[in-house]
């Protein structure tokens, strides 16, 4: 819901030491233009051939593993989901800020109720922030919360309204919220008490980019869960995707300074501390529906393996349409995502009941998205 450091200098070249027996020690490829050491034009040709072979080797070293991974994901998309792998009536949807800032009216609530009735949606994650960088939350951010909660309870009995809170973390840029200071975590806990006092039935957190292994986040979740349990409310989080290959977040972080994924072990640590965990299984960099669906199937299996039965696991569905780096709208579709979810569920824990999908996001959804959700998942 996202450099390569500048090279400041190059060590001066030195003459290679002479070998003990007087032989010339091995040297690297000749420098371009150094005709005295390469035999003139012939030497230049040799250098060009060496450079081309090296470039080709590098390209193949990068492309072959990627191609193998894409083929594996395509294979992962094959087969038939098990019967009964449909909604467990534990689905959710992310709703935009307009629902609590005065832009929506009773007419909109009635239309939302008509849209949701007969589906598996039980939780509404309503954007009520963002948090300030110090963890505080101005009450002016959600002036119509009481109206929305009352209206939803009237129109949609049994559907819960959770406050969706988040902020950009200063993990990759200087600007943003920092979880390390204890004062910031204490302020977030106070903000959670504040929104629960306003009538919300849960707190849903989306803090990004959150790096795998962040111990301060785990400490925050422990403290938040004490508060939500005392208020008989839910604690839920939006979670990063899980490493598609072991330790892939470390490799990607070294390459791009943006780890993106969590380790499966860290995902499990987070899942054990909350009531619901919703995987943001979109923005996957996949080029085709088939490989995207295979990727979602893999993510579903990985998440199921480490999420306790007591925690509700939800897989995100892309109810938005963009074309940018990391997301191709024609590939990341609701039908492909739902099929991937069903395949992963079928292979890993077909009878799990504390499971659902989460729709992101209401204001970008099309009729086709809603139809696919109803026909392919609600069934």
Short mmCIF file of C-alpha atoms in Angstrom, two decimals:
data_model
loop_
_atom_site.label_atom_id
_atom_site.label_comp_id
_atom_site.label_asym_id
_atom_site.label_seq_id
_atom_site.Cartn_x
_atom_site.Cartn_y
_atom_site.Cartn_z
CA UNK A 1 0.00 0.00 0.00
CA UNK A 2 8.01 1.99 -2.01
CA UNK A 3 21.35 3.28 -5.08
CA UNK A 4 24.41 2.40 -5.81
CA UNK A 5 27.02 4.34 -3.79
CA UNK A 6 29.11 6.81 -5.73
CA UNK A 7 32.64 5.71 -6.55
CA UNK A 8 34.93 8.34 -5.03
CA UNK A 9 38.25 7.06 -6.26
CA UNK A 10 40.16 4.25 -7.92
CA UNK A 11 43.36 2.82 -6.42
CA UNK A 12 46.48 3.64 -8.42
CA UNK A 13 47.80 0.82 -10.57
CA UNK A 14 51.10 -0.73 -9.58
CA UNK A 15 53.49 -2.96 -11.45
CA UNK A 16 52.99 -6.66 -10.61
CA UNK A 17 55.82 -8.22 -8.61
CA UNK A 18 58.20 -10.44 -10.51
CA UNK A 19 57.85 -14.17 -9.91
CA UNK A 20 60.63 -15.87 -7.95
CA UNK A 21 61.79 -17.87 -10.98
CA UNK A 22 61.79 -14.88 -13.27
CA UNK A 23 58.55 -15.87 -15.07
CA UNK A 24 56.02 -13.18 -15.82
CA UNK A 25 53.09 -13.49 -13.38
CA UNK A 26 49.57 -13.88 -14.80
CA UNK A 27 47.82 -10.62 -15.62
CA UNK A 28 44.24 -9.57 -16.32
CA UNK A 29 42.79 -8.61 -19.72
CA UNK A 30 44.72 -6.02 -21.69
CA UNK A 31 43.56 -2.42 -21.40
CA UNK A 32 41.85 -1.05 -24.52
CA UNK A 33 44.15 1.10 -26.59
CA UNK A 34 47.34 -0.37 -25.11
CA UNK A 35 48.78 -1.49 -28.45
CA UNK A 36 52.28 -1.96 -27.10
CA UNK A 37 51.15 -4.82 -24.90
CA UNK A 38 48.56 -6.36 -27.18
CA UNK A 39 50.14 -6.45 -30.57
CA UNK A 40 48.46 -3.44 -32.13
CA UNK A 41 45.08 -3.81 -33.83
CA UNK A 42 45.05 -7.55 -33.23
CA UNK A 43 45.33 -6.95 -29.52
CA UNK A 44 42.37 -4.59 -29.62
CA UNK A 45 40.24 -7.27 -31.25
CA UNK A 46 41.23 -9.76 -28.56
CA UNK A 47 40.24 -7.29 -25.86
CA UNK A 48 36.87 -6.64 -27.53
CA UNK A 49 36.20 -10.38 -27.78
CA UNK A 50 37.10 -10.83 -24.09
CA UNK A 51 34.82 -7.95 -23.08
CA UNK A 52 31.93 -9.36 -25.09
CA UNK A 53 32.32 -12.82 -23.58
CA UNK A 54 32.45 -11.33 -20.10
CA UNK A 55 29.33 -9.23 -20.71
CA UNK A 56 27.48 -12.24 -22.11
CA UNK A 57 28.49 -14.31 -19.10
CA UNK A 58 27.20 -11.65 -16.74
CA UNK A 59 23.89 -11.37 -18.59
CA UNK A 60 23.40 -15.13 -18.54
CA UNK A 61 24.32 -15.30 -14.86
CA UNK A 62 21.53 -12.82 -14.14
CA UNK A 63 18.92 -14.01 -16.62
CA UNK A 64 19.07 -17.79 -16.24
CA UNK A 65 18.09 -17.89 -12.53
CA UNK A 66 15.33 -15.36 -13.20
CA UNK A 67 14.01 -17.41 -16.12
CA UNK A 68 14.10 -20.58 -14.02
CA UNK A 69 12.18 -18.84 -11.24
CA UNK A 70 9.52 -17.57 -13.65
CA UNK A 71 9.09 -21.05 -15.13
CA UNK A 72 8.70 -22.48 -11.61
CA UNK A 73 6.00 -19.90 -10.82
CA UNK A 74 4.17 -20.74 -14.06
CA UNK A 75 4.22 -24.42 -13.10
CA UNK A 76 2.96 -23.44 -9.64
CA UNK A 77 -0.13 -21.95 -11.32
CA UNK A 78 -1.15 -25.27 -12.87
CA UNK A 79 -3.60 -27.79 -11.44
CA UNK A 80 -7.07 -27.47 -9.95
CA UNK A 81 -7.93 -25.95 -6.57
CA UNK A 82 -9.64 -28.23 -4.07
CA UNK A 83 -13.38 -28.13 -3.70
CA UNK A 84 -14.50 -25.86 -0.92
CA UNK A 85 -11.57 -23.45 -1.16
CA UNK A 86 -13.81 -20.41 -1.17
CA UNK A 87 -14.64 -17.67 1.31
CA UNK A 88 -14.75 -18.51 4.99
CA UNK A 89 -16.63 -15.24 5.64
CA UNK A 90 -13.48 -13.67 7.08
CA UNK A 91 -12.58 -11.32 4.25
CA UNK A 92 -11.71 -7.63 4.56
CA UNK A 93 -11.46 -4.49 2.47
CA UNK A 94 -9.29 -1.40 2.75
CA UNK A 95 -11.37 1.81 2.57
CA UNK A 96 -10.04 5.27 1.80
CA UNK A 97 -9.94 8.34 4.04
CA UNK A 98 -13.10 9.82 2.54
CA UNK A 99 -15.17 7.61 4.85
CA UNK A 100 -14.08 9.49 7.97
CA UNK A 101 -13.29 13.03 6.80
CA UNK A 102 -16.79 14.12 5.79
CA UNK A 103 -16.79 13.39 2.07
CA UNK A 104 -19.08 10.36 2.40
CA UNK A 105 -22.76 10.39 3.34
CA UNK A 106 -25.56 8.00 4.29
CA UNK A 107 -26.14 7.35 0.60
CA UNK A 108 -22.58 6.06 0.27
CA UNK A 109 -22.97 3.78 3.28
CA UNK A 110 -26.14 2.33 1.80
CA UNK A 111 -24.35 1.68 -1.49
CA UNK A 112 -21.41 0.08 0.35
CA UNK A 113 -23.78 -2.16 2.27
CA UNK A 114 -25.47 -3.23 -0.94
CA UNK A 115 -22.05 -4.01 -2.42
CA UNK A 116 -20.84 -6.05 0.57
CA UNK A 117 -23.97 -7.99 1.53
CA UNK A 118 -23.76 -11.57 0.37
CA UNK A 119 -19.95 -11.58 0.27
CA UNK A 120 -17.45 -12.80 2.85
CA UNK A 121 -16.38 -9.34 4.03
CA UNK A 122 -16.37 -9.01 7.80
CA UNK A 123 -13.77 -6.29 8.44
CA UNK A 124 -13.40 -2.76 7.09
CA UNK A 125 -9.92 -1.24 7.37
CA UNK A 126 -10.77 2.47 7.23
CA UNK A 127 -7.90 4.89 6.65
CA UNK A 128 -7.93 7.13 9.73
CA UNK A 129 -4.37 8.52 9.79
CA UNK A 130 -1.64 8.81 8.86
CA UNK A 131 0.29 8.87 12.08
CA UNK A 132 2.59 11.81 12.61
CA UNK A 133 6.28 10.96 12.41
CA UNK A 134 6.42 11.07 16.22
CA UNK A 135 3.65 8.45 16.53
CA UNK A 136 0.86 10.82 17.53
CA UNK A 137 -2.53 10.98 15.79
CA UNK A 138 -4.55 14.23 15.57
CA UNK A 139 -8.23 13.66 16.33
CA UNK A 140 -8.98 16.01 13.45
CA UNK A 141 -7.90 13.23 11.09
CA UNK A 142 -11.10 11.23 11.63
CA UNK A 143 -13.94 13.66 12.49
CA UNK A 144 -16.72 11.42 11.09
CA UNK A 145 -15.60 8.15 12.69
CA UNK A 146 -18.53 7.91 15.11
CA UNK A 147 -21.00 8.48 12.27
CA UNK A 148 -19.37 5.80 10.09
CA UNK A 149 -19.22 3.19 12.84
CA UNK A 150 -22.87 3.74 13.79
CA UNK A 151 -23.95 3.66 10.14
CA UNK A 152 -22.06 0.45 9.38
CA UNK A 153 -23.51 -1.28 12.43
CA UNK A 154 -26.97 -0.28 11.28
CA UNK A 155 -26.57 -1.29 7.65
CA UNK A 156 -24.16 -4.21 8.06
CA UNK A 157 -24.68 -6.01 11.38
CA UNK A 158 -21.66 -8.13 12.29
CA UNK A 159 -19.20 -6.17 10.15
CA UNK A 160 -16.37 -4.60 12.17
CA UNK A 161 -14.79 -1.19 11.58
CA UNK A 162 -11.06 -0.98 12.22
CA UNK A 163 -8.91 2.15 12.05
CA UNK A 164 -6.24 1.82 9.38
CA UNK A 165 -3.16 3.64 10.66
CA UNK A 166 0.26 3.90 9.12
CA UNK A 167 3.14 6.07 8.10
CA UNK A 168 6.24 6.03 5.96
CA UNK A 169 9.19 4.65 7.92
CA UNK A 170 12.62 6.29 7.82
CA UNK A 171 14.30 2.99 6.99
CA UNK A 172 15.53 3.92 3.52
CA UNK A 173 15.27 7.72 3.49
CA UNK A 174 15.99 10.35 6.16
CA UNK A 175 12.34 11.39 6.38
CA UNK A 176 9.68 9.36 8.15
CA UNK A 177 8.69 7.65 11.38
CA UNK A 178 11.42 5.91 13.38
CA UNK A 179 10.47 2.95 15.55
CA UNK A 180 13.78 2.83 17.43
CA UNK A 181 12.99 5.63 19.95
CA UNK A 182 10.91 4.25 22.84
CA UNK A 183 9.01 7.55 22.95
CA UNK A 184 7.71 6.99 19.41
CA UNK A 185 6.44 3.50 20.23
CA UNK A 186 4.79 4.84 23.38
CA UNK A 187 3.07 7.52 21.32
CA UNK A 188 1.74 4.92 18.87
CA UNK A 189 0.31 2.93 21.78
CA UNK A 190 -1.38 6.11 23.05
CA UNK A 191 -2.78 6.77 19.55
CA UNK A 192 -4.23 3.26 19.53
CA UNK A 193 -5.99 3.85 22.86
CA UNK A 194 -7.31 7.06 21.32
CA UNK A 195 -8.90 5.42 18.28
CA UNK A 196 -10.37 2.58 20.35
CA UNK A 197 -11.95 5.17 22.63
CA UNK A 198 -13.49 6.73 19.51
CA UNK A 199 -15.39 3.48 18.88
CA UNK A 200 -13.24 1.61 16.39
CA UNK A 201 -13.29 -2.16 16.90
CA UNK A 202 -9.68 -2.69 15.99
CA UNK A 203 -6.41 -1.07 14.95
CA UNK A 204 -4.90 -2.01 11.60
CA UNK A 205 -1.28 -0.95 11.03
CA UNK A 206 0.56 -0.49 7.75
CA UNK A 207 4.11 0.76 8.33
CA UNK A 208 6.36 0.73 5.26
CA UNK A 209 9.05 -0.03 4.30
CA UNK A 210 9.54 -2.29 7.31
CA UNK A 211 12.70 -4.38 7.11
CA UNK A 212 12.78 -8.04 8.02
CA UNK A 213 14.02 -8.69 11.54
CA UNK A 214 12.99 -5.31 13.00
CA UNK A 215 12.88 -6.01 16.76
CA UNK A 216 11.38 -2.62 17.61
CA UNK A 217 8.33 -3.48 15.53
CA UNK A 218 7.89 -6.74 17.43
CA UNK A 219 8.12 -4.86 20.72
CA UNK A 220 5.50 -2.41 19.48
CA UNK A 221 3.15 -5.23 18.51
CA UNK A 222 3.49 -6.82 21.95
CA UNK A 223 2.51 -3.55 23.59
CA UNK A 224 -0.31 -2.87 21.16
CA UNK A 225 -1.79 -6.33 21.62
CA UNK A 226 -2.07 -5.76 25.36
CA UNK A 227 -4.08 -2.62 24.67
CA UNK A 228 -6.40 -4.14 22.06
CA UNK A 229 -7.07 -7.23 24.16
CA UNK A 230 -7.96 -5.06 27.15
CA UNK A 231 -10.50 -3.26 24.94
CA UNK A 232 -11.80 -6.53 23.40
CA UNK A 233 -10.68 -5.19 20.03
CA UNK A 234 -8.57 -6.57 17.19
CA UNK A 235 -4.94 -5.91 16.30
CA UNK A 236 -4.25 -6.41 12.61
CA UNK A 237 -1.35 -5.56 10.32
CA UNK A 238 -0.57 -5.29 6.64
CA UNK A 239 2.46 -7.50 6.02
CA UNK A 240 5.25 -7.49 3.46
CA UNK A 241 5.63 -10.48 1.15
CA UNK A 242 7.76 -13.46 2.18
CA UNK A 243 11.12 -14.31 0.61
CA UNK A 244 10.32 -16.24 -2.62
CA UNK A 245 13.83 -17.71 -2.28
CA UNK A 246 15.74 -18.18 0.99
CA UNK A 247 17.29 -14.91 2.23
CA UNK A 248 16.18 -13.13 -0.94
CA UNK A 249 15.49 -9.93 1.03
CA UNK A 250 19.18 -9.75 1.97
CA UNK A 251 20.29 -10.14 -1.65
CA UNK A 252 17.76 -7.59 -2.91
CA UNK A 253 18.59 -5.16 -0.11
CA UNK A 254 22.27 -5.29 -0.99
CA UNK A 255 21.45 -4.75 -4.66
CA UNK A 256 18.86 -1.97 -4.31
CA UNK A 257 18.87 -0.73 -0.68
CA UNK A 258 15.22 -1.86 -0.54
CA UNK A 259 14.92 -5.39 0.95
CA UNK A 260 11.14 -5.49 0.22
CA UNK A 261 10.52 -9.05 1.48
CA UNK A 262 10.47 -10.54 4.98
CA UNK A 263 12.01 -13.84 5.91
CA UNK A 264 9.43 -16.54 6.54
CA UNK A 265 10.63 -16.80 10.15
CA UNK A 266 10.10 -13.08 10.74
CA UNK A 267 6.65 -13.24 9.15
CA UNK A 268 5.79 -15.97 11.66
CA UNK A 269 7.06 -13.82 14.53
CA UNK A 270 4.74 -11.00 13.46
CA UNK A 271 1.79 -13.34 12.88
CA UNK A 272 2.03 -14.74 16.40
CA UNK A 273 1.66 -11.25 17.88
CA UNK A 274 -1.53 -10.14 16.13
CA UNK A 275 -5.13 -11.20 15.57
CA UNK A 276 -5.04 -10.71 11.80
CA UNK A 277 -2.23 -10.44 9.27
CA UNK A 278 -2.96 -9.34 5.70
CA UNK A 279 -0.29 -10.04 3.09
CA UNK A 280 0.16 -7.26 0.55
CA UNK A 281 0.38 -9.80 -2.26
CA UNK A 282 0.54 -7.27 -5.08
CA UNK A 283 3.28 -5.04 -6.51
CA UNK A 284 5.17 -8.26 -7.24
CA UNK A 285 7.14 -7.32 -10.39
CA UNK A 286 5.53 -10.24 -12.25
CA UNK A 287 4.92 -9.73 -16.01
CA UNK A 288 2.10 -12.21 -16.72
CA UNK A 289 -1.11 -13.35 -15.03
CA UNK A 290 0.09 -16.94 -14.93
CA UNK A 291 3.36 -16.21 -13.13
CA UNK A 292 1.65 -13.68 -10.86
CA UNK A 293 -0.93 -16.29 -9.91
CA UNK A 294 1.84 -18.82 -9.28
CA UNK A 295 3.61 -16.25 -7.12
CA UNK A 296 0.45 -15.68 -5.05
CA UNK A 297 0.04 -19.44 -4.66
CA UNK A 298 3.60 -19.62 -3.33
CA UNK A 299 3.05 -16.67 -0.98
CA UNK A 300 -0.16 -18.24 0.33
CA UNK A 301 1.62 -21.50 1.12
CA UNK A 302 4.58 -19.76 2.76
CA UNK A 303 2.28 -17.66 4.94
CA UNK A 304 0.08 -20.60 5.93
CA UNK A 305 3.11 -22.60 7.06
CA UNK A 306 4.03 -20.10 9.79
CA UNK A 307 0.75 -18.41 10.75
CA UNK A 308 -0.86 -19.99 13.82
CA UNK A 309 -4.48 -21.11 13.57
CA UNK A 310 -5.42 -18.49 16.15
CA UNK A 311 -4.37 -15.68 13.80
CA UNK A 312 -6.52 -14.73 10.84
CA UNK A 313 -4.49 -14.86 7.62
CA UNK A 314 -5.69 -12.76 4.68
CA UNK A 315 -4.16 -12.59 1.21
CA UNK A 316 -4.38 -9.25 -0.57
CA UNK A 317 -6.26 -8.91 -3.86
CA UNK A 318 -5.31 -6.06 -6.26
CA UNK A 319 -8.45 -3.95 -6.59
CA UNK A 320 -6.45 -1.23 -8.37
CA UNK A 321 -5.05 -0.71 -11.84
CA UNK A 322 -1.67 0.90 -12.45
CA UNK A 323 1.34 0.42 -14.63
CA UNK A 324 4.60 1.34 -12.93
CA UNK A 325 7.77 -0.31 -11.77
CA UNK A 326 6.84 -3.35 -9.71
CA UNK A 327 3.22 -3.50 -10.83
CA UNK A 328 1.71 -4.39 -14.19
CA UNK A 329 -2.06 -4.01 -14.17
CA UNK A 330 -2.64 -6.55 -16.93
CA UNK A 331 -0.73 -9.21 -14.96
CA UNK A 332 -1.83 -8.54 -11.39
CA UNK A 333 -5.55 -9.23 -11.74
CA UNK A 334 -8.18 -10.40 -9.28
CA UNK A 335 -8.90 -13.67 -11.15
CA UNK A 336 -5.20 -14.60 -11.17
CA UNK A 337 -4.80 -13.68 -7.51
CA UNK A 338 -7.88 -15.63 -6.41
CA UNK A 339 -6.82 -18.72 -8.34
CA UNK A 340 -3.35 -18.43 -6.77
CA UNK A 341 -4.85 -18.11 -3.29
CA UNK A 342 -7.05 -21.17 -3.84
CA UNK A 343 -4.13 -23.23 -5.16
CA UNK A 344 -1.91 -22.31 -2.23
CA UNK A 345 -4.69 -23.01 0.24
CA UNK A 346 -5.45 -26.35 -1.43
CA UNK A 347 -1.84 -27.52 -1.26
CA UNK A 348 -1.05 -26.36 2.25
CA UNK A 349 -4.11 -26.23 4.52
CA UNK A 350 -7.31 -26.66 2.54
CA UNK A 351 -9.54 -26.87 5.61
CA UNK A 352 -8.20 -23.86 7.47
CA UNK A 353 -11.12 -21.70 8.59
CA UNK A 354 -9.33 -18.62 9.96
CA UNK A 355 -8.44 -17.45 6.46
CA UNK A 356 -9.64 -14.91 3.92
CA UNK A 357 -8.75 -12.34 1.30
CA UNK A 358 -8.38 -8.57 1.66
CA UNK A 359 -9.40 -6.23 -1.15
CA UNK A 360 -7.15 -3.24 -1.88
CA UNK A 361 -8.67 -0.67 -2.34
CA UNK A 362 -12.32 0.49 -2.53
CA UNK A 363 -11.85 3.78 -4.42
CA UNK A 364 -9.86 2.18 -7.26
CA UNK A 365 -12.00 -0.95 -7.75
CA UNK A 366 -13.91 -1.67 -10.96
CA UNK A 367 -17.06 -3.68 -11.55
CA UNK A 368 -14.87 -6.39 -13.07
CA UNK A 369 -12.88 -6.63 -9.81
CA UNK A 370 -16.03 -7.05 -7.73
CA UNK A 371 -17.46 -9.58 -10.18
CA UNK A 372 -14.28 -11.67 -10.12
CA UNK A 373 -14.21 -11.60 -6.32
CA UNK A 374 -17.83 -12.75 -6.11
CA UNK A 375 -17.68 -15.39 -8.82
CA UNK A 376 -14.22 -16.83 -8.14
CA UNK A 377 -13.95 -16.56 -4.34
CA UNK A 378 -17.40 -16.02 -2.82
CA UNK A 379 -18.87 -18.56 -5.27
#
